[in-house]
Amino acid sequence: MSGVSSESSPLSGRNSFSSPLSRFNDLELSSESGCLSIIVLGASGDLAKKKTFPALFHLFHQGFLQSGEVHIFGYARSNLSDDGLRERIRGYLKGASDEHVSQFLQLVKYVSGSYDSGEGFELLNKAISEYETSKNNESGSYRRLFYLALPPSVYPSVCKMIRSYCMNPSSHTGWTRVIVEKPFGKDLDSAEELSAELGQLFEEEQLYRIDHYLGKELVQNLLVLRFANRLFMPLWNRDSIANVQIVFKEDFGTDGRGGYFDQYGIIRDIIQNHLLQVFCLVAMEKPVSLKPEHIRDEKVKVLQSVEPIKHEEVVIGQYDGYKDDPTVPDDSNTPTYASVVLRVHNERWEGVPFILKAGKALNSRKAEIRVQFKDAPGDIFRCKKQGRNEFVIRLQPSEAMYMKLTVKKPGLEMATEQSELDLSYGLRYNDVKIPEAYERLILDTIRGDQQHFVRRDELRAAWEIFTPLLHDIDGGKLKSVPYKPGTRGPQEADELSKRMGYVQTHGYIWVAPTLSNI
Ligand SMILES: NC(=O)C1=CN([C@@H]2O[C@H](COP(=O)(O)OP(=O)(O)OC[C@H]3O[C@@H](n4cnc5c(N)ncnc54)[C@H](OP(=O)(O)O)[C@@H]3O)[C@@H](O)[C@H]2O)C=CC1
Ligand SMILES: O=C1O[C@H](COP(=O)(O)O)[C@@H](O)[C@H](O)[C@H]1O
């Protein structure tokens, strides 16, 4: 974690104390050396080229992956050569010289094979073993990291193949770890079935269920914010907070992914995983320590305190034009928008609605947490109509935290107006490059830190919350209301937020500050 250098920061003169959290989380974070083989399964796919390989490249570029130690293997069914794969991903490797890109690409090899027969995996194991042997790695360990950038339908067979053909030999020190992408199942039963299948093949410590929202800078900040600041502790409960919104918006539609999306819908794609993980970090109790198991214990507890979702506290929508995608059935009821109210039955949150909203083809792209406080009692300024205090954590874009406040309008009159205390990262940390979520999470996996990965019981608790609602939507008991692309989504969702006690501040818009407007 970098602080702000007083030379280059526009806000020079501030002191910044930074301390690596890994020192506090009691983890024996390994500083292992030796061979590291990273195997990207589904290397020909969209996620691999857009996220996985670029994240590996950035780690390489920053010196976290040493060319003397690491080798990267792409595996898929497509008939590609090493150079074919390299050319496919080259255009996505940004932010470094061509020479550096070429050095990285030289570490990448391709093996072609199917996902359910031994032949391909034997070849893959041979390629990994040859590399390991070539390293003549007498004192170091042998590490094998498998990244499943694949449709979940093939996870069980791929995991069986890895288990049968590609494990780190028992004669070697080191480890074998597997990163699995979402979606982990489609409902409680299918997720449990998948968990049981993978659980027979790998120990929980070997499985890293990735949710890339847990790798975002401001999501990782939530624990620090909540538990290292005295300011928030007495306020973070039902006495002061009226409602919490956790919002995801995209200003584009399913863009050629309609076939995939239609089987899942926005609740499975975004809410049950990304937004629910954010919800956990906002709502959970303080963990005993920063040990991954302590944090995940608290997440499970708060998930288990969520009450059954009521139909009248849900709005689902579908944007006009979604069904024009030829891969989407004409009678699809799949929601591309949803607003779902969660209620937590515990001492801290009884009566506080958590509104989780996500939508595609909306009027903007952003993700944020909006904590709205109750009105100030006994308002002598009569300024309620101007708006309530809100603490907003902007996850993306333009990472920021700002607190909306009522202040005296500067001037001779005693008038009030809405303003904000603003911590915009672009300004405060303008010399820090915020890492990509996938970069951090892959590095965590190499280091053996499972804090930001989803544990099996957490996954179960998450599906328990959403499965009844999802089955009702799939069974047609709730209908998606149409909305126009480029809008805020269905009007019914705004009405739901209002019913939940959310008070909109009229005439106030937060503008992300830039160096030119301070
Ligand atoms: N794309 C994204 O932005 C995100 C994706 N994810 C998740 O990551 C995983 C991979 O996503 P993505 O890369 O988009 O997926 P793709 O559809 O691009 O699939 C990846 C590769 O898997 C192989 N494949 C595709 N369909 C099948 C099939 N039915 N059976 C066997 N193999 C198949 C193909 O390789 P080949 O034919 O060469 O073997 C393909 O190149 C998924 O679980 C997805 O949900 C998560 C977050 C974001
Ligand atoms: O997992 C997914 O996330 C992306 C949005 O990720 P972000 O980091 O850009 O916010 C979303 O577009 C996709 O549908 C979903 O599968």
Coordinates of C-alpha atoms and ligand atoms in Angstrom, one line a residue, residues 42 44-48 76-78 115 149-152 154-155 181-183 257 260 438, ligand 1:
G42 CA -10.2 -21.6 -21.5
S44 CA -9.0 -18.9 -26.1
G45 CA -11.9 -17.2 -24.4
D46 CA -13.1 -13.7 -23.6
L47 CA -12.3 -13.6 -19.9
A48 CA -8.8 -15.0 -20.6
A76 CA -8.2 -24.9 -24.6
R77 CA -9.8 -27.0 -27.4
S78 CA -9.1 -24.4 -30.2
Y115 CA -11.8 -30.8 -21.2
A149 CA -11.7 -19.3 -17.3
L150 CA -14.3 -21.6 -18.6
P151 CA -18.1 -22.1 -18.5
P152 CA -19.0 -23.8 -15.2
V154 CA -17.1 -28.1 -17.6
Y155 CA -15.7 -27.4 -14.1
E181 CA -14.9 -18.3 -11.8
K182 CA -18.5 -17.5 -11.1
P183 CA -21.3 -18.5 -11.6
R257 CA -23.6 -12.3 -24.5
Y260 CA -25.3 -16.8 -21.8
Y438 CA -7.9 -9.6 -11.0
Ligands
LIG1 N1 -16.2 -12.6 -19.9 C1 -16.3 -11.9 -18.8 O1 -16.1 -10.6 -18.8 C2 -16.5 -12.6 -17.5 C3 -16.6 -14.0 -17.4 N2 -16.7 -14.6 -16.2 C4 -16.8 -16.0 -16.1 O2 -15.6 -16.6 -16.6 C5 -15.8 -17.8 -17.2 C6 -15.3 -17.7 -18.7 O3 -15.9 -16.7 -19.3 P1 -15.6 -16.3 -20.9 O4 -14.2 -16.3 -21.2 O5 -16.5 -15.2 -21.2 O6 -16.3 -17.6 -21.6 P2 -16.1 -18.0 -23.1 O7 -17.5 -18.3 -23.6 O8 -15.3 -17.1 -23.9 O9 -15.4 -19.5 -22.9 C7 -14.0 -19.6 -22.6 C8 -13.5 -20.8 -23.4 O10 -14.2 -22.0 -23.0 C9 -14.4 -22.9 -24.1 N3 -15.8 -23.2 -24.2 C10 -16.8 -22.3 -24.5 N4 -18.0 -22.9 -24.4 C11 -17.8 -24.2 -24.0 C12 -18.6 -25.3 -23.8 N5 -19.9 -25.3 -23.9 N6 -18.0 -26.5 -23.4 C13 -16.6 -26.5 -23.3 N7 -15.8 -25.5 -23.5 C14 -16.4 -24.3 -23.9 C15 -13.9 -22.1 -25.3 O11 -12.6 -22.6 -25.6 P3 -12.3 -23.7 -26.7 O12 -13.5 -24.0 -27.5 O13 -11.1 -23.2 -27.4 O14 -11.9 -24.9 -25.8 C16 -13.8 -20.7 -24.9 O15 -12.8 -20.0 -25.6 C17 -17.3 -18.1 -17.2 O16 -17.5 -18.9 -16.0 C18 -17.9 -16.7 -17.0 O17 -19.1 -16.7 -16.3 C19 -16.8 -13.9 -15.1 C20 -16.7 -12.5 -15.1 C21 -16.6 -11.7 -16.3

